[in-house]
PDB file of C-alpha atoms in Angstrom:
ATOM      1  CA  MET A 194      24.779  81.564  79.495  1.00  0.00           C
ATOM      2  CA  ARG A 195      27.746  82.480  77.308  1.00  0.00           C
ATOM      3  CA  ARG A 196      31.155  81.449  78.526  1.00  0.00           C
ATOM      4  CA  SER A 197      34.147  83.736  78.256  1.00  0.00           C
ATOM      5  CA  PRO A 198      36.777  82.836  75.624  1.00  0.00           C
ATOM      6  CA  ALA A 199      39.195  81.967  78.435  1.00  0.00           C
ATOM      7  CA  ARG A 200      36.792  79.380  79.851  1.00  0.00           C
ATOM      8  CA  ALA A 201      35.666  78.046  76.485  1.00  0.00           C
ATOM      9  CA  PHE A 202      39.218  77.661  75.186  1.00  0.00           C
ATOM     10  CA  PRO A 203      41.498  77.281  78.216  1.00  0.00           C
ATOM     11  CA  HIS A 204      44.379  75.984  76.069  1.00  0.00           C
ATOM     12  CA  LEU A 205      44.465  79.332  74.237  1.00  0.00           C
ATOM     13  CA  PHE A 206      44.273  81.492  77.366  1.00  0.00           C
ATOM     14  CA  PRO A 207      46.658  80.070  79.960  1.00  0.00           C
ATOM     15  CA  ASP A 208      46.255  81.220  83.537  1.00  0.00           C
ATOM     16  CA  PRO A 209      49.343  83.291  84.475  1.00  0.00           C
ATOM     17  CA  ALA A 210      49.170  81.879  88.006  1.00  0.00           C
ATOM     18  CA  GLU A 211      49.605  78.389  86.586  1.00  0.00           C
ATOM     19  CA  THR A 212      52.177  79.305  83.948  1.00  0.00           C
ATOM     20  CA  PRO A 213      55.901  79.468  84.739  1.00  0.00           C
ATOM     21  CA  MET A 214      57.676  82.736  83.987  1.00  0.00           C
ATOM     22  CA  ALA A 215      60.183  80.986  81.730  1.00  0.00           C
ATOM     23  CA  PRO A 216      60.712  77.438  80.489  1.00  0.00           C
ATOM     24  CA  SER A 217      62.713  75.327  82.884  1.00  0.00           C
ATOM     25  CA  GLY A 218      66.175  74.351  81.761  1.00  0.00           C
ATOM     26  CA  ARG A 219      66.211  77.013  79.058  1.00  0.00           C
ATOM     27  CA  ALA A 220      69.453  77.869  77.343  1.00  0.00           C
ATOM     28  CA  ALA A 221      70.830  81.349  77.912  1.00  0.00           C
ATOM     29  CA  GLU A 222      69.297  83.833  75.485  1.00  0.00           C
ATOM     30  CA  THR A 223      71.136  86.290  73.279  1.00  0.00           C
ATOM     31  CA  PRO A 224      68.781  89.273  73.099  1.00  0.00           C
ATOM     32  CA  ALA A 225      68.678  92.348  70.914  1.00  0.00           C
ATOM     33  CA  LEU A 226      67.001  95.606  71.854  1.00  0.00           C
ATOM     34  CA  LEU A 227      64.752  96.964  69.087  1.00  0.00           C
ATOM     35  CA  VAL A 228      63.827 100.619  69.693  1.00  0.00           C
ATOM     36  CA  ILE A 229      60.942 101.404  67.380  1.00  0.00           C
ATOM     37  CA  ASP A 230      60.227 104.773  65.753  1.00  0.00           C
ATOM     38  CA  LEU A 231      61.535 107.270  68.279  1.00  0.00           C
ATOM     39  CA  GLU A 232      62.402 109.577  65.415  1.00  0.00           C
ATOM     40  CA  ARG A 233      62.680 113.355  65.511  1.00  0.00           C
ATOM     41  CA  ASP A 234      59.266 114.036  63.990  1.00  0.00           C
ATOM     42  CA  THR A 235      57.534 111.852  66.582  1.00  0.00           C
ATOM     43  CA  LEU A 236      59.272 113.638  69.447  1.00  0.00           C
ATOM     44  CA  ASP A 237      58.804 117.156  68.015  1.00  0.00           C
ATOM     45  CA  GLU A 238      56.400 118.896  70.403  1.00  0.00           C
ATOM     46  CA  ARG A 239      55.579 121.517  67.773  1.00  0.00           C
ATOM     47  CA  LYS A 240      53.759 118.931  65.668  1.00  0.00           C
ATOM     48  CA  GLY A 241      51.145 118.310  68.335  1.00  0.00           C
ATOM     49  CA  PHE A 242      51.038 114.515  68.112  1.00  0.00           C
ATOM     50  CA  PRO A 243      49.134 113.030  71.090  1.00  0.00           C
ATOM     51  CA  ILE A 244      51.838 110.402  71.513  1.00  0.00           C
ATOM     52  CA  THR A 245      54.712 112.884  71.763  1.00  0.00           C
ATOM     53  CA  PRO A 246      54.656 113.508  75.542  1.00  0.00           C
ATOM     54  CA  LEU A 247      54.409 109.795  76.245  1.00  0.00           C
ATOM     55  CA  ALA A 248      57.153 109.008  73.732  1.00  0.00           C
ATOM     56  CA  ARG A 249      59.444 111.615  75.271  1.00  0.00           C
ATOM     57  CA  GLY A 250      58.853 110.004  78.652  1.00  0.00           C
ATOM     58  CA  LEU A 251      60.445 106.814  77.344  1.00  0.00           C
ATOM     59  CA  LEU A 252      63.818 108.418  76.596  1.00  0.00           C
ATOM     60  CA  PRO A 253      65.506 107.874  79.986  1.00  0.00           C
ATOM     61  CA  VAL A 254      64.306 104.264  80.180  1.00  0.00           C
ATOM     62  CA  VAL A 255      65.400 103.476  76.632  1.00  0.00           C
ATOM     63  CA  ASN A 256      68.811 105.103  77.048  1.00  0.00           C
ATOM     64  CA  ARG A 257      69.484 103.201  80.281  1.00  0.00           C
ATOM     65  CA  LEU A 258      68.325  99.961  78.712  1.00  0.00           C
ATOM     66  CA  ALA A 259      70.479 100.472  75.625  1.00  0.00           C
ATOM     67  CA  GLY A 260      73.482 101.052  77.872  1.00  0.00           C
ATOM     68  CA  ARG A 261      72.832  97.807  79.719  1.00  0.00           C
ATOM     69  CA  PHE A 262      72.563  95.888  76.461  1.00  0.00           C
ATOM     70  CA  ARG A 263      75.798  97.360  75.084  1.00  0.00           C
ATOM     71  CA  ALA A 264      77.631  96.565  78.298  1.00  0.00           C
ATOM     72  CA  ARG A 265      76.755  92.912  77.807  1.00  0.00           C
ATOM     73  CA  GLY A 266      77.670  92.910  74.123  1.00  0.00           C
ATOM     74  CA  TRP A 267      74.050  92.596  72.999  1.00  0.00           C
ATOM     75  CA  PRO A 268      72.893  94.369  69.812  1.00  0.00           C
ATOM     76  CA  VAL A 269      70.914  97.613  69.914  1.00  0.00           C
ATOM     77  CA  VAL A 270      68.751  98.608  66.930  1.00  0.00           C
ATOM     78  CA  PHE A 271      67.015 101.946  66.376  1.00  0.00           C
ATOM     79  CA  THR A 272      64.323 101.965  63.694  1.00  0.00           C
ATOM     80  CA  THR A 273      62.746 105.056  62.170  1.00  0.00           C
ATOM     81  CA  ASP A 274      59.859 105.490  59.773  1.00  0.00           C
ATOM     82  CA  ALA A 275      60.975 106.476  56.276  1.00  0.00           C
ATOM     83  CA  PHE A 276      57.827 107.203  54.286  1.00  0.00           C
ATOM     84  CA  GLU A 277      57.518 108.535  50.750  1.00  0.00           C
ATOM     85  CA  PRO A 278      55.678 111.875  50.238  1.00  0.00           C
ATOM     86  CA  GLY A 279      52.749 110.165  48.482  1.00  0.00           C
ATOM     87  CA  ASP A 280      52.886 107.012  50.580  1.00  0.00           C
ATOM     88  CA  PHE A 281      49.900 104.675  50.490  1.00  0.00           C
ATOM     89  CA  LEU A 282      49.591 104.910  54.278  1.00  0.00           C
ATOM     90  CA  PHE A 283      48.868 108.630  54.029  1.00  0.00           C
ATOM     91  CA  GLY A 284      45.664 107.804  52.168  1.00  0.00           C
ATOM     92  CA  GLY A 285      43.912 107.337  55.513  1.00  0.00           C
ATOM     93  CA  ALA A 286      43.686 109.600  58.541  1.00  0.00           C
ATOM     94  CA  MET A 287      47.448 109.683  59.115  1.00  0.00           C
ATOM     95  CA  ALA A 288      49.091 112.930  58.003  1.00  0.00           C
ATOM     96  CA  PRO A 289      52.518 112.818  56.309  1.00  0.00           C
ATOM     97  CA  TYR A 290      55.499 112.784  58.654  1.00  0.00           C
ATOM     98  CA  SER A 291      58.966 111.203  58.948  1.00  0.00           C
ATOM     99  CA  LEU A 292      59.622 111.429  55.216  1.00  0.00           C
ATOM    100  CA  ARG A 293      62.612 109.542  53.896  1.00  0.00           C
ATOM    101  CA  GLY A 294      65.747 111.652  53.702  1.00  0.00           C
ATOM    102  CA  THR A 295      64.458 114.453  55.940  1.00  0.00           C
ATOM    103  CA  ALA A 296      65.838 115.456  59.330  1.00  0.00           C
ATOM    104  CA  GLY A 297      62.541 114.439  60.936  1.00  0.00           C
ATOM    105  CA  ALA A 298      63.104 110.832  59.907  1.00  0.00           C
ATOM    106  CA  ARG A 299      66.386 110.536  61.813  1.00  0.00           C
ATOM    107  CA  VAL A 300      66.842 108.979  65.248  1.00  0.00           C
ATOM    108  CA  ALA A 301      65.845 111.497  67.931  1.00  0.00           C
ATOM    109  CA  ALA A 302      68.794 113.551  69.111  1.00  0.00           C
ATOM    110  CA  GLU A 303      67.936 112.759  72.741  1.00  0.00           C
ATOM    111  CA  LEU A 304      68.580 109.058  72.164  1.00  0.00           C
ATOM    112  CA  ASP A 305      72.032 107.677  72.840  1.00  0.00           C
ATOM    113  CA  LEU A 306      72.746 106.276  69.377  1.00  0.00           C
ATOM    114  CA  GLN A 307      76.315 104.998  69.378  1.00  0.00           C
ATOM    115  CA  GLU A 308      78.768 103.562  66.906  1.00  0.00           C
ATOM    116  CA  GLY A 309      78.063  99.876  66.668  1.00  0.00           C
ATOM    117  CA  ASP A 310      74.292 100.326  66.988  1.00  0.00           C
ATOM    118  CA  LEU A 311      72.160  99.713  63.913  1.00  0.00           C
ATOM    119  CA  TRP A 312      70.013 102.559  62.565  1.00  0.00           C
ATOM    120  CA  LEU A 313      67.329 100.971  60.403  1.00  0.00           C
ATOM    121  CA  PRO A 314      64.968 103.188  58.355  1.00  0.00           C
ATOM    122  CA  LYS A 315      61.814 101.265  57.458  1.00  0.00           C
ATOM    123  CA  ARG A 316      58.888 101.758  55.095  1.00  0.00           C
ATOM    124  CA  ARG A 317      56.142 100.012  57.060  1.00  0.00           C
ATOM    125  CA  PHE A 318      55.063  99.133  60.595  1.00  0.00           C
ATOM    126  CA  SER A 319      57.299  96.148  61.272  1.00  0.00           C
ATOM    127  CA  ALA A 320      61.059  96.522  61.535  1.00  0.00           C
ATOM    128  CA  PHE A 321      61.312  93.233  59.632  1.00  0.00           C
ATOM    129  CA  PHE A 322      59.147  94.178  56.649  1.00  0.00           C
ATOM    130  CA  GLY A 323      61.272  94.824  53.561  1.00  0.00           C
ATOM    131  CA  THR A 324      64.521  94.978  55.562  1.00  0.00           C
ATOM    132  CA  ASP A 325      67.474  92.696  56.256  1.00  0.00           C
ATOM    133  CA  LEU A 326      66.937  92.819  60.018  1.00  0.00           C
ATOM    134  CA  ALA A 327      66.322  89.090  60.456  1.00  0.00           C
ATOM    135  CA  ALA A 328      69.580  88.180  58.728  1.00  0.00           C
ATOM    136  CA  TRP A 329      71.455  90.892  60.647  1.00  0.00           C
ATOM    137  CA  LEU A 330      70.186  89.516  63.963  1.00  0.00           C
ATOM    138  CA  ARG A 331      70.924  85.917  63.068  1.00  0.00           C
ATOM    139  CA  GLY A 332      74.459  86.882  62.106  1.00  0.00           C
ATOM    140  CA  ARG A 333      74.913  88.039  65.705  1.00  0.00           C
ATOM    141  CA  GLY A 334      73.409  84.943  67.262  1.00  0.00           C
ATOM    142  CA  VAL A 335      70.283  86.688  68.511  1.00  0.00           C
ATOM    143  CA  THR A 336      67.514  84.475  69.870  1.00  0.00           C
ATOM    144  CA  LEU A 337      65.202  87.029  71.504  1.00  0.00           C
ATOM    145  CA  CYS A 338      63.955  90.486  70.474  1.00  0.00           C
ATOM    146  CA  ALA A 339      63.130  92.957  73.237  1.00  0.00           C
ATOM    147  CA  VAL A 340      60.837  95.528  71.632  1.00  0.00           C
ATOM    148  CA  ALA A 341      60.521  99.119  72.870  1.00  0.00           C
ATOM    149  CA  GLY A 342      59.322 102.412  71.388  1.00  0.00           C
ATOM    150  CA  VAL A 343      56.095 103.531  69.713  1.00  0.00           C
ATOM    151  CA  SER A 344      53.400 102.910  69.144  1.00  0.00           C
ATOM    152  CA  THR A 345      52.383  99.872  71.137  1.00  0.00           C
ATOM    153  CA  PRO A 346      49.299  98.901  69.059  1.00  0.00           C
ATOM    154  CA  PHE A 347      50.988  99.351  65.681  1.00  0.00           C
ATOM    155  CA  CYS A 348      54.729  99.297  65.035  1.00  0.00           C
ATOM    156  CA  VAL A 349      55.776  97.787  68.370  1.00  0.00           C
ATOM    157  CA  LEU A 350      53.225  94.993  68.082  1.00  0.00           C
ATOM    158  CA  ALA A 351      53.879  94.424  64.370  1.00  0.00           C
ATOM    159  CA  THR A 352      57.602  94.090  65.055  1.00  0.00           C
ATOM    160  CA  ALA A 353      57.075  91.690  67.959  1.00  0.00           C
ATOM    161  CA  LEU A 354      54.773  89.461  65.911  1.00  0.00           C
ATOM    162  CA  ASP A 355      57.117  89.552  62.934  1.00  0.00           C
ATOM    163  CA  ALA A 356      59.990  88.569  65.225  1.00  0.00           C
ATOM    164  CA  LEU A 357      58.039  85.399  65.996  1.00  0.00           C
ATOM    165  CA  SER A 358      57.429  84.870  62.286  1.00  0.00           C
ATOM    166  CA  HIS A 359      61.204  84.902  61.810  1.00  0.00           C
ATOM    167  CA  ASP A 360      61.697  82.412  64.679  1.00  0.00           C
ATOM    168  CA  PHE A 361      62.888  84.864  67.330  1.00  0.00           C
ATOM    169  CA  LYS A 362      61.321  84.989  70.766  1.00  0.00           C
ATOM    170  CA  ALA A 363      59.751  88.376  71.492  1.00  0.00           C
ATOM    171  CA  VAL A 364      59.227  90.474  74.594  1.00  0.00           C
ATOM    172  CA  ILE A 365      57.201  93.690  74.541  1.00  0.00           C
ATOM    173  CA  LEU A 366      58.742  95.985  77.156  1.00  0.00           C
ATOM    174  CA  GLU A 367      55.765  97.577  78.836  1.00  0.00           C
ATOM    175  CA  ASP A 368      57.690 100.385  80.564  1.00  0.00           C
ATOM    176  CA  ALA A 369      59.718 101.210  77.444  1.00  0.00           C
ATOM    177  CA  ALA A 370      56.833 101.465  74.969  1.00  0.00           C
ATOM    178  CA  ALA A 371      53.918 103.861  74.558  1.00  0.00           C
ATOM    179  CA  ALA A 372      50.677 104.496  72.688  1.00  0.00           C
ATOM    180  CA  PRO A 373      48.796 107.777  72.142  1.00  0.00           C
ATOM    181  CA  SER A 374      47.247 107.232  75.588  1.00  0.00           C
ATOM    182  CA  ALA A 375      48.083 105.121  78.624  1.00  0.00           C
ATOM    183  CA  ALA A 376      44.686 103.438  78.277  1.00  0.00           C
ATOM    184  CA  ARG A 377      45.387 102.305  74.716  1.00  0.00           C
ATOM    185  CA  HIS A 378      48.822 101.075  75.754  1.00  0.00           C
ATOM    186  CA  GLU A 379      47.414  98.949  78.563  1.00  0.00           C
ATOM    187  CA  ALA A 380      44.480  97.713  76.478  1.00  0.00           C
ATOM    188  CA  LEU A 381      46.871  96.273  73.911  1.00  0.00           C
ATOM    189  CA  LEU A 382      49.193  94.768  76.498  1.00  0.00           C
ATOM    190  CA  SER A 383      46.286  93.132  78.318  1.00  0.00           C
ATOM    191  CA  VAL A 384      45.531  91.091  75.200  1.00  0.00           C
ATOM    192  CA  TYR A 385      49.042  89.646  75.115  1.00  0.00           C
ATOM    193  CA  ARG A 386      49.746  89.152  78.804  1.00  0.00           C
ATOM    194  CA  ARG A 387      47.908  85.861  78.407  1.00  0.00           C
ATOM    195  CA  ASN A 388      48.423  84.273  75.011  1.00  0.00           C
ATOM    196  CA  PRO A 389      48.839  80.810  73.490  1.00  0.00           C
ATOM    197  CA  LEU A 390      52.391  81.582  72.347  1.00  0.00           C
ATOM    198  CA  PHE A 391      53.743  81.981  75.896  1.00  0.00           C
ATOM    199  CA  PRO A 392      56.682  81.914  76.579  1.00  0.00           C
ATOM    200  CA  LEU A 393      57.695  82.731  73.006  1.00  0.00           C
ATOM    201  CA  LEU A 394      55.782  86.032  73.231  1.00  0.00           C
ATOM    202  CA  ARG A 395      55.634  87.875  76.541  1.00  0.00           C
ATOM    203  CA  VAL A 396      55.011  91.274  78.112  1.00  0.00           C
ATOM    204  CA  LEU A 397      57.615  92.241  80.714  1.00  0.00           C
ATOM    205  CA  THR A 398      59.093  95.296  82.329  1.00  0.00           C
ATOM    206  CA  SER A 399      62.656  96.089  81.324  1.00  0.00           C
ATOM    207  CA  ALA A 400      63.837  95.336  84.876  1.00  0.00           C
ATOM    208  CA  ALA A 401      62.161  91.925  84.844  1.00  0.00           C
ATOM    209  CA  LEU A 402      63.701  91.054  81.499  1.00  0.00           C
ATOM    210  CA  LEU A 403      67.193  92.095  82.584  1.00  0.00           C
ATOM    211  CA  ALA A 404      66.889  90.124  85.807  1.00  0.00           C
ATOM    212  CA  GLU A 405      65.804  87.046  83.879  1.00  0.00           C
ATOM    213  CA  LEU A 406      68.634  87.421  81.375  1.00  0.00           C
ATOM    214  CA  ASP A 407      71.156  87.862  84.178  1.00  0.00           C
ATOM    215  CA  ALA A 408      69.841  84.747  85.901  1.00  0.00           C
ATOM    216  CA  GLY A 409      70.069  82.801  82.649  1.00  0.00           C
ATOM    217  CA  GLY A 410      73.787  83.340  82.186  1.00  0.00           C
ATOM    218  CA  GLU A 411      75.819  85.416  79.794  1.00  0.00           C
ATOM    219  CA  GLY A 412      74.448  84.272  76.463  1.00  0.00           C
ATOM    220  CA  GLY A 413      75.778  87.307  74.668  1.00  0.00           C
ATOM    221  CA  ALA A 414      78.700  88.184  72.467  1.00  0.00           C
ATOM    222  CA  ALA A 415      82.126  87.845  73.973  1.00  0.00           C
TER     223      ALA A 415
END
């Protein structure tokens, strides 16, 4: 009889019921909100992308969350895809969109982008790949990246994993991210709800994260 991976390797698949929500005695975190790829092309209903309705549904949550972060002096980052017309990634099934320098590659007009926020065009999935984001965050004392936006299985996940690779804790915000379908979104999140990197990598709702940050003290910029 084959055992499940969780039973065969219990150290790699911790039981959430036996795992604390956060390390005891932790220092207050300084988080940054990373809003991934809610650009105009992605939200343009005329383009017929399956993810567009789900992405548009994130706008109120993301705007409220960004306001909460700003009120505490925590950084807010908006990334957008900035592909080249003949980009390597268009050699597969993905059709060209969000081309560098076009209006479609700008932050969606419905998002509350404010002075002091960082707009970060990027060439690949992760917000860290080929950018100065890690240095920018460290210069502001950031210790934790809260990742929102689209799409959960690609750019959101790639950014969260790259945050860990740059020694930032990462939280995927399940109610502030989306995939082309709710089923794909949940399938990806279910993989990371239990993972050997806990509590460095977690899946939380935005409300749960804010409550935890509030309980942990100020931790942000003065």
